[in-house]
Coordinates of C-alpha atoms in Angstrom, one line a residue:
M1 CA -104.8 33.1 -112.4
T2 CA -104.3 33.9 -116.1
T3 CA -106.2 32.1 -118.9
A4 CA -104.3 30.7 -121.9
P5 CA -105.0 32.5 -125.2
A6 CA -107.5 30.8 -127.6
S7 CA -104.7 30.0 -130.1
H8 CA -102.9 28.1 -127.4
P9 CA -105.5 26.0 -125.5
P10 CA -104.6 24.4 -122.2
T11 CA -102.2 21.5 -122.6
A12 CA -104.8 18.9 -121.8
F13 CA -106.8 19.9 -124.9
R14 CA -104.1 20.3 -127.4
P15 CA -104.1 17.9 -130.3
G16 CA -101.8 14.9 -129.8
Y17 CA -101.8 15.3 -126.0
R18 CA -100.6 11.9 -124.7
K19 CA -102.4 9.7 -122.2
N20 CA -99.3 9.3 -120.0
S21 CA -99.2 13.1 -119.7
V22 CA -102.7 13.0 -118.2
Q23 CA -101.6 10.3 -115.9
A24 CA -98.6 12.4 -114.9
L25 CA -100.8 15.4 -114.2
V26 CA -103.2 13.4 -112.1
S27 CA -100.3 11.8 -110.2
G28 CA -98.9 15.3 -109.6
L29 CA -102.2 16.6 -108.3
V30 CA -102.5 13.6 -106.0
L31 CA -99.0 14.1 -104.6
A32 CA -99.7 17.8 -104.1
L33 CA -102.9 17.2 -102.3
A34 CA -101.2 14.5 -100.1
A35 CA -98.5 17.0 -99.3
C36 CA -101.0 19.7 -98.4
A37 CA -102.9 17.2 -96.3
S38 CA -99.7 16.2 -94.5
V39 CA -98.9 19.9 -93.8
N40 CA -102.4 20.6 -92.6
A41 CA -102.3 17.5 -90.4
E42 CA -99.0 18.6 -88.9
N43 CA -100.3 22.2 -88.4
S44 CA -103.4 20.8 -86.7
V45 CA -101.4 19.7 -83.7
P46 CA -99.0 21.7 -81.5
Q47 CA -95.3 21.7 -82.5
V48 CA -92.5 21.4 -80.0
E49 CA -89.6 22.8 -82.1
Q50 CA -87.4 23.9 -79.2
G51 CA -87.3 20.6 -77.5
I52 CA -87.0 20.4 -73.7
Q53 CA -84.6 21.7 -71.1
I54 CA -84.0 20.4 -67.5
G55 CA -83.0 23.0 -65.0
D56 CA -82.1 23.8 -61.3
M57 CA -81.9 20.1 -60.3
A58 CA -81.8 19.9 -56.5
P59 CA -82.4 17.0 -54.1
G60 CA -85.8 15.6 -54.9
R61 CA -86.7 17.9 -57.7
A62 CA -86.0 19.3 -61.2
V63 CA -87.6 21.8 -63.5
I64 CA -88.8 20.6 -66.9
W65 CA -89.0 23.4 -69.6
S66 CA -90.5 23.4 -73.1
R67 CA -92.3 25.6 -75.6
A68 CA -95.3 25.1 -77.9
D69 CA -96.1 27.1 -81.0
R70 CA -99.7 28.0 -79.9
P71 CA -101.9 28.2 -76.9
A72 CA -101.6 24.7 -75.3
R73 CA -101.2 22.8 -72.0
M74 CA -97.9 21.2 -71.0
M75 CA -98.0 17.6 -70.0
V76 CA -95.1 15.8 -68.4
E77 CA -94.8 12.0 -67.9
Y78 CA -91.8 10.7 -66.0
A79 CA -90.6 7.3 -64.8
F80 CA -87.5 5.6 -63.4
S81 CA -87.0 3.1 -66.3
A82 CA -86.6 3.6 -70.0
D83 CA -89.8 1.7 -70.8
F84 CA -91.8 4.1 -68.6
A85 CA -93.1 1.3 -66.4
G86 CA -95.0 2.7 -63.5
S87 CA -94.8 6.3 -64.9
K88 CA -96.6 9.3 -63.5
T89 CA -98.1 12.1 -65.6
V90 CA -98.3 15.7 -64.4
R91 CA -100.7 18.2 -65.9
G92 CA -98.5 21.1 -66.3
P93 CA -99.1 24.8 -66.8
Y94 CA -100.7 26.5 -69.8
A95 CA -98.4 27.9 -72.5
M96 CA -99.9 31.2 -73.6
E97 CA -99.0 34.2 -75.6
G98 CA -97.8 36.2 -72.6
T99 CA -94.9 33.9 -72.1
D100 CA -94.2 33.2 -75.8
Y101 CA -95.8 29.8 -75.3
T102 CA -93.0 28.7 -72.9
A103 CA -93.9 26.6 -69.9
R104 CA -92.1 24.8 -67.0
Q105 CA -93.1 22.2 -64.6
D106 CA -91.3 21.5 -61.3
L107 CA -91.1 17.7 -60.7
V108 CA -90.9 17.0 -57.0
G109 CA -90.5 13.9 -54.8
L110 CA -87.7 12.5 -57.1
P111 CA -85.6 9.8 -55.4
A112 CA -81.9 10.3 -55.1
G113 CA -79.4 8.3 -57.3
K114 CA -82.0 7.4 -60.0
D115 CA -82.2 7.8 -63.7
V116 CA -85.3 9.9 -64.5
Y117 CA -86.9 9.5 -68.0
V118 CA -89.2 12.2 -69.2
K119 CA -91.8 12.7 -72.0
V120 CA -93.2 16.1 -72.7
W121 CA -96.1 16.9 -75.0
F122 CA -98.6 19.7 -75.4
E123 CA -102.4 19.5 -75.8
D124 CA -103.9 22.4 -77.7
L125 CA -106.8 24.3 -76.2
T126 CA -109.4 23.4 -78.8
N127 CA -112.3 21.0 -78.1
A128 CA -110.3 18.3 -80.0
R129 CA -107.4 18.6 -77.6
S130 CA -104.9 17.7 -80.3
R131 CA -101.6 16.5 -78.9
S132 CA -98.1 17.2 -80.1
E133 CA -95.6 14.4 -80.7
P134 CA -93.8 13.7 -77.4
V135 CA -90.3 14.9 -76.8
T136 CA -88.1 12.7 -74.6
G137 CA -85.2 13.3 -72.3
H138 CA -83.5 11.8 -69.2
F139 CA -81.2 12.8 -66.4
H140 CA -79.7 11.3 -63.2
T141 CA -80.4 12.6 -59.7
I142 CA -77.3 12.6 -57.4
G143 CA -77.3 9.8 -54.9
K144 CA -75.6 9.3 -51.6
R145 CA -73.0 7.0 -53.1
D146 CA -72.4 9.0 -56.3
D147 CA -69.4 11.0 -57.2
I148 CA -70.3 14.4 -58.6
R149 CA -69.4 15.6 -62.1
F150 CA -70.5 18.8 -63.7
V151 CA -69.4 21.2 -66.4
W152 CA -69.5 24.9 -66.8
G153 CA -68.8 27.6 -69.4
G154 CA -70.2 30.8 -71.0
D155 CA -70.5 32.8 -74.1
T156 CA -72.8 31.2 -76.8
A157 CA -73.2 32.6 -80.3
G158 CA -71.1 35.7 -79.8
Q159 CA -69.2 38.0 -82.1
G160 CA -71.3 36.8 -85.1
W161 CA -70.1 33.1 -84.8
G162 CA -73.5 31.5 -84.8
I163 CA -74.7 28.0 -85.9
N164 CA -72.5 26.8 -88.8
P165 CA -73.9 23.4 -90.1
A166 CA -70.8 22.8 -92.2
F167 CA -68.7 23.0 -89.0
G168 CA -71.0 20.7 -87.1
G169 CA -73.0 23.4 -85.3
M170 CA -72.3 24.3 -81.7
K171 CA -70.4 21.0 -81.3
I172 CA -68.8 21.9 -77.9
Y173 CA -72.3 21.1 -76.5
E174 CA -71.9 17.5 -77.8
A175 CA -68.4 17.4 -76.3
M176 CA -69.9 18.4 -72.9
R177 CA -72.7 15.8 -73.2
Q178 CA -70.2 13.1 -73.9
V179 CA -68.5 13.4 -70.5
K180 CA -71.9 12.6 -68.9
P181 CA -72.2 15.4 -66.4
Q182 CA -74.9 15.5 -63.8
F183 CA -75.5 19.2 -64.4
F184 CA -74.2 22.3 -66.3
I185 CA -73.6 25.9 -65.1
H186 CA -74.0 28.5 -67.9
S187 CA -72.0 31.4 -66.5
G188 CA -73.7 34.0 -68.6
D189 CA -73.9 35.5 -72.1
N190 CA -76.3 32.7 -72.9
V191 CA -77.1 34.8 -76.0
Y192 CA -75.6 37.9 -77.7
S193 CA -78.6 40.2 -78.1
D194 CA -76.3 43.0 -79.2
G195 CA -74.4 41.0 -81.9
I196 CA -75.5 40.7 -85.5
I197 CA -75.3 37.3 -87.0
K198 CA -74.7 37.4 -90.8
P199 CA -75.0 34.6 -93.4
E200 CA -71.3 34.7 -94.0
V201 CA -68.3 35.9 -92.0
T202 CA -64.6 35.9 -93.0
A203 CA -62.7 34.1 -90.3
E204 CA -58.9 33.8 -89.7
N205 CA -56.8 32.7 -92.6
G206 CA -59.5 33.9 -95.0
Q207 CA -61.9 31.0 -94.1
I208 CA -65.6 31.6 -94.6
W209 CA -67.9 30.9 -91.7
T210 CA -71.5 30.3 -92.8
N211 CA -74.3 30.9 -90.3
I212 CA -77.9 29.9 -90.1
V213 CA -79.7 33.3 -89.8
T214 CA -83.2 34.2 -88.6
P215 CA -84.8 37.7 -88.7
E216 CA -84.3 38.1 -85.0
V217 CA -80.5 37.7 -85.1
A218 CA -80.0 39.7 -88.2
K219 CA -80.1 42.9 -86.1
V220 CA -79.6 43.9 -82.5
A221 CA -82.4 43.0 -80.2
E222 CA -84.7 45.8 -79.2
T223 CA -88.2 44.4 -79.1
L224 CA -89.4 41.7 -76.7
D225 CA -89.8 39.3 -79.7
E226 CA -86.3 40.0 -80.9
F227 CA -84.9 39.2 -77.5
R228 CA -87.0 36.0 -77.4
G229 CA -85.7 35.2 -80.9
R230 CA -82.1 35.0 -79.6
Y231 CA -82.9 32.1 -77.4
K232 CA -84.9 30.4 -80.1
Y233 CA -82.0 30.7 -82.4
N234 CA -79.6 28.8 -80.1
L235 CA -82.3 26.1 -79.8
L236 CA -82.1 25.5 -83.6
D237 CA -78.8 23.7 -83.0
D238 CA -79.1 19.9 -82.8
N239 CA -76.2 19.6 -80.3
V240 CA -77.8 22.1 -78.0
R241 CA -81.2 20.4 -78.0
R242 CA -79.6 17.0 -77.4
F243 CA -77.6 18.4 -74.6
N244 CA -80.6 20.1 -73.0
A245 CA -82.6 16.9 -73.0
E246 CA -80.0 15.1 -70.9
V247 CA -78.1 17.6 -68.8
P248 CA -79.8 19.7 -66.1
Q249 CA -78.7 23.3 -66.3
I250 CA -78.1 26.2 -63.9
W251 CA -78.4 29.5 -65.8
Q252 CA -77.0 32.9 -64.7
W253 CA -76.8 36.0 -66.9
D254 CA -74.2 38.7 -67.8
D255 CA -74.2 41.7 -70.1
H256 CA -74.9 40.3 -73.6
E257 CA -78.3 39.1 -72.7
V258 CA -79.1 42.8 -72.9
V259 CA -76.3 44.9 -74.5
N260 CA -72.5 45.0 -74.1
N261 CA -71.2 46.2 -70.7
W262 CA -74.6 47.5 -69.5
S263 CA -74.9 49.3 -66.2
D264 CA -76.6 52.5 -65.2
A265 CA -73.8 54.3 -67.0
K266 CA -74.6 52.7 -70.4
D267 CA -75.3 55.3 -73.1
L268 CA -76.7 54.2 -76.5
S269 CA -77.2 57.7 -77.9
A270 CA -74.3 57.4 -80.4
D271 CA -75.0 53.8 -81.4
P272 CA -76.8 53.9 -84.8
R273 CA -77.8 50.2 -84.5
Y274 CA -80.3 51.1 -81.8
T275 CA -83.6 53.0 -82.3
V276 CA -84.5 52.2 -78.6
K277 CA -82.0 54.3 -76.6
D278 CA -83.5 53.6 -73.1
V279 CA -81.3 51.0 -71.5
P280 CA -83.8 50.3 -68.7
L281 CA -86.4 49.4 -71.3
L282 CA -84.0 47.1 -73.0
V283 CA -83.1 45.5 -69.7
A284 CA -86.8 44.9 -68.9
R285 CA -87.5 43.2 -72.2
A286 CA -84.3 41.2 -72.0
S287 CA -85.0 40.1 -68.5
E288 CA -88.5 38.9 -69.5
A289 CA -87.1 36.9 -72.4
F290 CA -84.4 35.4 -70.2
H291 CA -86.8 34.3 -67.5
E292 CA -89.2 32.8 -70.1
Y293 CA -86.4 30.7 -71.8
A294 CA -84.2 29.8 -68.8
P295 CA -85.1 26.5 -67.2
M296 CA -85.0 28.2 -63.8
R297 CA -87.2 27.6 -60.8
P298 CA -88.9 31.1 -60.2
Y299 CA -87.7 32.4 -56.9
S300 CA -91.0 33.8 -55.5
A301 CA -93.5 36.6 -55.9
E302 CA -91.2 38.4 -53.4
E303 CA -88.6 38.9 -56.2
S304 CA -89.9 37.2 -59.3
D305 CA -86.9 38.1 -61.5
R306 CA -84.2 37.1 -59.0
V307 CA -81.3 35.2 -60.5
Y308 CA -79.0 34.7 -57.5
R309 CA -79.8 31.5 -55.6
Q310 CA -78.3 28.5 -53.8
I311 CA -78.6 25.0 -55.1
S312 CA -77.4 22.1 -52.8
Y313 CA -76.2 18.7 -53.8
G314 CA -75.9 17.0 -50.4
P315 CA -72.9 16.9 -48.1
L316 CA -70.3 17.2 -50.9
L317 CA -71.4 20.4 -52.7
D318 CA -73.3 23.7 -52.5
V319 CA -73.5 26.0 -55.5
F320 CA -74.0 29.7 -55.0
V321 CA -75.2 31.4 -58.2
L322 CA -74.4 35.1 -58.3
D323 CA -75.9 38.0 -60.2
M324 CA -73.3 40.6 -61.1
R325 CA -75.6 42.7 -63.2
N326 CA -78.9 43.6 -61.6
Y327 CA -77.5 45.3 -58.5
R328 CA -74.3 47.0 -59.7
G329 CA -73.8 50.7 -59.8
P330 CA -72.6 52.5 -62.9
N331 CA -69.3 51.5 -64.6
T332 CA -66.9 54.2 -63.4
Y333 CA -63.2 54.9 -63.0
N334 CA -63.6 52.5 -60.0
L335 CA -61.1 54.1 -57.5
Q336 CA -63.5 55.4 -54.8
N337 CA -62.0 55.2 -51.3
Q338 CA -65.4 54.4 -49.6
E339 CA -68.2 52.1 -50.5
G340 CA -71.4 53.7 -51.8
L341 CA -73.9 53.5 -54.6
E342 CA -71.2 53.8 -57.3
T343 CA -69.1 51.0 -55.9
A344 CA -72.0 48.4 -55.6
F345 CA -71.4 45.3 -57.6
L346 CA -73.3 42.4 -55.9
G347 CA -75.2 44.9 -53.7
D348 CA -75.6 44.7 -49.9
A349 CA -78.6 42.3 -49.9
Q350 CA -76.8 39.7 -52.2
V351 CA -73.5 40.0 -50.2
Q352 CA -75.4 39.3 -47.0
W353 CA -77.2 36.4 -48.6
L354 CA -73.9 35.0 -49.8
E355 CA -72.1 35.5 -46.5
Q356 CA -74.8 33.7 -44.5
G357 CA -75.2 30.9 -47.1
L358 CA -71.4 30.2 -47.0
K359 CA -71.4 30.5 -43.2
H360 CA -74.2 28.0 -42.7
S361 CA -73.3 25.6 -45.5
K362 CA -72.5 22.1 -44.3
A363 CA -71.2 21.0 -47.7
T364 CA -67.5 20.1 -48.1
W365 CA -67.2 22.3 -51.2
K366 CA -68.8 25.7 -51.8
V367 CA -68.7 26.6 -55.4
I368 CA -69.4 30.3 -56.2
A369 CA -70.7 30.6 -59.8
A370 CA -69.8 34.1 -60.8
D371 CA -70.5 36.1 -64.0
M372 CA -67.1 37.7 -64.1
P373 CA -63.6 37.1 -62.8
I374 CA -62.3 39.0 -59.7
G375 CA -58.8 40.0 -60.6
L376 CA -58.7 40.5 -64.3
N377 CA -58.7 44.0 -65.7
I378 CA -61.8 44.4 -68.0
G379 CA -62.2 47.8 -69.4
D380 CA -65.2 49.8 -70.6
G381 CA -63.6 52.7 -72.5
T382 CA -63.1 56.1 -70.8
D383 CA -65.3 58.5 -68.8
A384 CA -66.0 62.2 -69.5
Q385 CA -62.8 63.1 -67.7
G386 CA -60.7 60.7 -69.9
R387 CA -60.2 58.2 -67.0
A388 CA -60.2 54.5 -67.7
R389 CA -63.7 53.1 -66.9
W390 CA -64.0 49.5 -65.6
E391 CA -66.6 46.8 -66.4
A392 CA -65.8 44.3 -63.7
I393 CA -64.3 44.4 -60.2
A394 CA -60.6 45.2 -60.8
N395 CA -59.5 48.7 -61.5
G396 CA -56.0 48.2 -62.9
N397 CA -54.0 50.0 -60.2
D398 CA -52.6 47.0 -58.3
G399 CA -53.0 48.8 -55.0
P400 CA -55.2 48.3 -51.9
A401 CA -58.9 47.7 -52.5
A402 CA -60.8 50.6 -54.0
G403 CA -64.0 51.1 -55.9
R404 CA -65.9 47.8 -56.4
E405 CA -62.9 45.9 -54.9
L406 CA -64.0 47.3 -51.5
E407 CA -67.2 45.1 -51.6
I408 CA -65.2 42.0 -52.5
A409 CA -62.6 42.7 -49.9
R410 CA -65.4 42.9 -47.3
L411 CA -66.8 39.5 -48.5
L412 CA -63.4 37.8 -48.5
G413 CA -62.6 39.2 -45.1
F414 CA -65.8 37.8 -43.7
V415 CA -64.9 34.3 -45.2
K416 CA -61.6 34.5 -43.4
K417 CA -62.9 35.7 -40.1
Q418 CA -65.6 33.0 -40.1
R419 CA -63.0 30.3 -41.1
I420 CA -65.2 29.1 -44.0
K421 CA -63.2 26.5 -46.0
N422 CA -63.1 25.0 -49.4
I423 CA -64.5 27.8 -51.6
V424 CA -63.9 27.7 -55.3
W425 CA -64.9 30.4 -57.8
L426 CA -66.0 29.4 -61.3
T427 CA -66.6 32.0 -64.0
A428 CA -66.4 32.8 -67.7
D429 CA -66.8 36.1 -69.6
V430 CA -63.3 36.8 -71.0
H431 CA -63.4 34.2 -73.8
Y432 CA -60.4 32.1 -72.8
A433 CA -59.5 29.5 -70.2
A434 CA -57.4 30.3 -67.1
A435 CA -56.7 29.1 -63.6
H436 CA -55.9 31.8 -61.0
Y437 CA -54.6 31.3 -57.5
Y438 CA -55.4 34.2 -55.2
D439 CA -52.5 34.5 -52.7
P440 CA -52.6 37.0 -49.8
A441 CA -48.9 36.9 -49.6
Q442 CA -48.7 38.5 -53.1
A443 CA -51.6 40.8 -52.6
A444 CA -51.9 44.5 -51.8
S445 CA -55.1 43.8 -49.7
K446 CA -54.1 40.8 -47.6
D447 CA -57.1 40.2 -45.3
F448 CA -58.4 37.0 -46.9
A449 CA -57.7 33.3 -47.1
P450 CA -56.2 32.0 -50.3
F451 CA -58.5 30.5 -52.9
W452 CA -58.8 29.4 -56.5
E453 CA -60.7 30.8 -59.5
F454 CA -61.2 29.0 -62.7
V455 CA -62.3 30.7 -65.9
A456 CA -63.8 28.7 -68.8
G457 CA -65.2 29.6 -72.3
P458 CA -66.1 30.5 -74.8
L459 CA -68.5 27.8 -75.8
N460 CA -69.3 29.1 -79.3
A461 CA -68.0 32.6 -79.7
G462 CA -64.9 34.6 -80.5
T463 CA -61.8 33.8 -78.5
F464 CA -59.8 36.7 -77.0
G465 CA -57.3 37.3 -74.2
P466 CA -55.4 37.0 -72.1
N467 CA -56.4 39.9 -69.9
S468 CA -53.9 41.6 -67.5
T469 CA -54.2 41.0 -63.8
D470 CA -54.8 43.4 -61.0
G471 CA -52.6 42.9 -57.9
T472 CA -55.1 43.9 -55.3
F473 CA -55.9 40.3 -54.3
G474 CA -52.7 38.8 -55.6
P475 CA -53.9 36.6 -58.5
Q476 CA -51.3 34.2 -59.7
V477 CA -51.9 33.0 -63.3
V478 CA -51.2 29.3 -63.0
F479 CA -52.5 28.4 -66.5
Y480 CA -54.1 30.1 -69.4
K481 CA -55.0 29.2 -73.0
A482 CA -55.7 32.1 -75.4
P483 CA -54.9 33.3 -78.9
P484 CA -51.3 34.1 -79.9
A485 CA -50.2 37.6 -79.3
G486 CA -51.9 40.1 -81.8
Q487 CA -54.8 37.8 -82.6
V488 CA -58.3 38.5 -81.4
N489 CA -61.8 37.2 -82.1
L490 CA -60.8 33.9 -83.4
S491 CA -63.6 31.8 -84.7
P492 CA -64.4 28.2 -83.5
Y493 CA -62.4 27.1 -86.5
A494 CA -59.3 27.9 -84.5
G495 CA -60.3 25.3 -81.9
L496 CA -59.9 27.7 -78.9
Q497 CA -63.3 26.9 -77.4
F498 CA -63.2 25.6 -73.8
F499 CA -65.4 24.2 -71.1
G500 CA -64.6 23.4 -67.6
E501 CA -65.3 20.0 -65.9
V502 CA -65.4 19.4 -62.2
N503 CA -65.2 16.0 -60.5
I504 CA -65.7 15.6 -56.8
N505 CA -64.6 12.2 -55.5
R506 CA -66.9 10.9 -52.7
A507 CA -64.2 8.6 -51.2
D508 CA -61.5 11.2 -50.5
Q509 CA -63.7 14.4 -51.2
S510 CA -61.1 15.8 -53.6
L511 CA -62.2 18.2 -56.3
T512 CA -60.6 18.1 -59.7
V513 CA -61.0 20.8 -62.3
D514 CA -60.2 20.1 -66.0
F515 CA -60.3 22.5 -68.9
K516 CA -61.4 20.7 -72.1
D517 CA -61.4 21.7 -75.7
L518 CA -63.9 21.1 -78.6
D519 CA -62.9 17.5 -78.8
G520 CA -63.2 16.9 -75.1
V521 CA -59.5 16.7 -74.6
S522 CA -58.1 17.9 -71.3
I523 CA -55.6 20.8 -71.6
F524 CA -55.2 21.4 -67.9
S525 CA -56.1 19.6 -64.7
K526 CA -55.9 20.6 -61.0
T527 CA -56.9 18.6 -58.0
L528 CA -57.7 20.3 -54.7
R529 CA -57.9 18.6 -51.4
P530 CA -60.4 19.8 -48.8
E531 CA -59.1 21.4 -45.7
P532 CA -57.8 20.3 -43.2
I533 CA -56.2 17.6 -45.4
F534 CA -55.0 20.2 -48.0
N535 CA -53.4 23.5 -46.9
F536 CA -54.6 26.3 -49.3
G537 CA -51.5 28.2 -48.5
G538 CA -49.7 25.9 -50.9
R539 CA -50.4 24.9 -54.5

């Protein structure tokens, strides 16, 4: 602090200093002290800045996720009425440094067909046991007389299109909330750890897109805290937090949770953005952050980081959530004639799990939630021999199954042989909306029963497409909505952000898929009838 020179004494002692100036000074000091007291009081209790998430809802149970800002214990109160009459309180887990203060509590014994109201707060670990303000949410468990409605999509905060308050934030999450779904499948690319978010980006037609920016998103993620920061960034959005507090979620992951197109072949040696060049180390850090922030029910100590799982919703629906990242071989030219380590995509253990799950499912509809489409050509540059390298299943040759297609052909052949009916594939990844009908009559590899695949997204990212199709499994493009020819990476300003909505009617067991835009307007609808009522051989 500097002292005023003697020739200029402090204002309070100057000749002619007015009384009201003293009063103003005193008032200012009182206000400043009050503000400091308010800040100190606020900081004396845990803060719950990321809100709550509800995840992996299944018959009788649901996971409640939240995060504190310090060591604390999670507390969850729940009831079946908005006034919390007859509520129960569960002492949840500790939120500690090792999990970035995230915590989750599995609520069990929930009745079917009920609205569940939730309060979450944290008690700090001091003797005072100071409590945070409670955060509230609610959701609906699926009952025996309920129709089923859920939404899906992927690709959040990609290509530098982050949270733009002037645009309304990630407002597609509000559009999804408004349709009142019972749950949501996030098909991957929950975050873009490899994408830099800048304060301003020039969008199409010279428009300026303004982003909220945090230190963790201002560079590519390399440290564990930077990967964690990507999830915290999305939770700054009011639409996302409001959605999370009302709609149970099913998360899966894809490449951008780590780095673009990662596999065992990924090489970062020439990428100046990265000081960490070891992809396995980045995968480890990214996986830890994903599992900390995903509202997932941990599988078991047997495989604690497992993502693929089955979630059942009674006699109408089983959801099979795939992991197309952890078990794949390297991205290659993808034309091998025999299955091996290089052609693995789901991996043998996951394929066997999926086959047996589909075989034994008693549900009318079996939805396979996939990270990536089956029949779209998705490239990954070229290999050392100058051959096209492929990121997904297809290999661009339109011929009989080869490379990773061999594994999928084996799976589809099993489904046909076992006469498993009413399978629908849902996915995202390619940043546009599309409906594909896979027709063995149009395919080079014909040993499968026809099926539908629906592609949604992006939710808040650049819009691309359309991709070309590979004829191996005969995909027929029944619908697509993508940018005009020659335009790529369109911002949300362009309005080409899409989510999918599925409605299953309990009375006739029909399944209807709609693609909806930022305003919740349907741009495509398709109703499927379950076999034997509906013959998949037609459309």
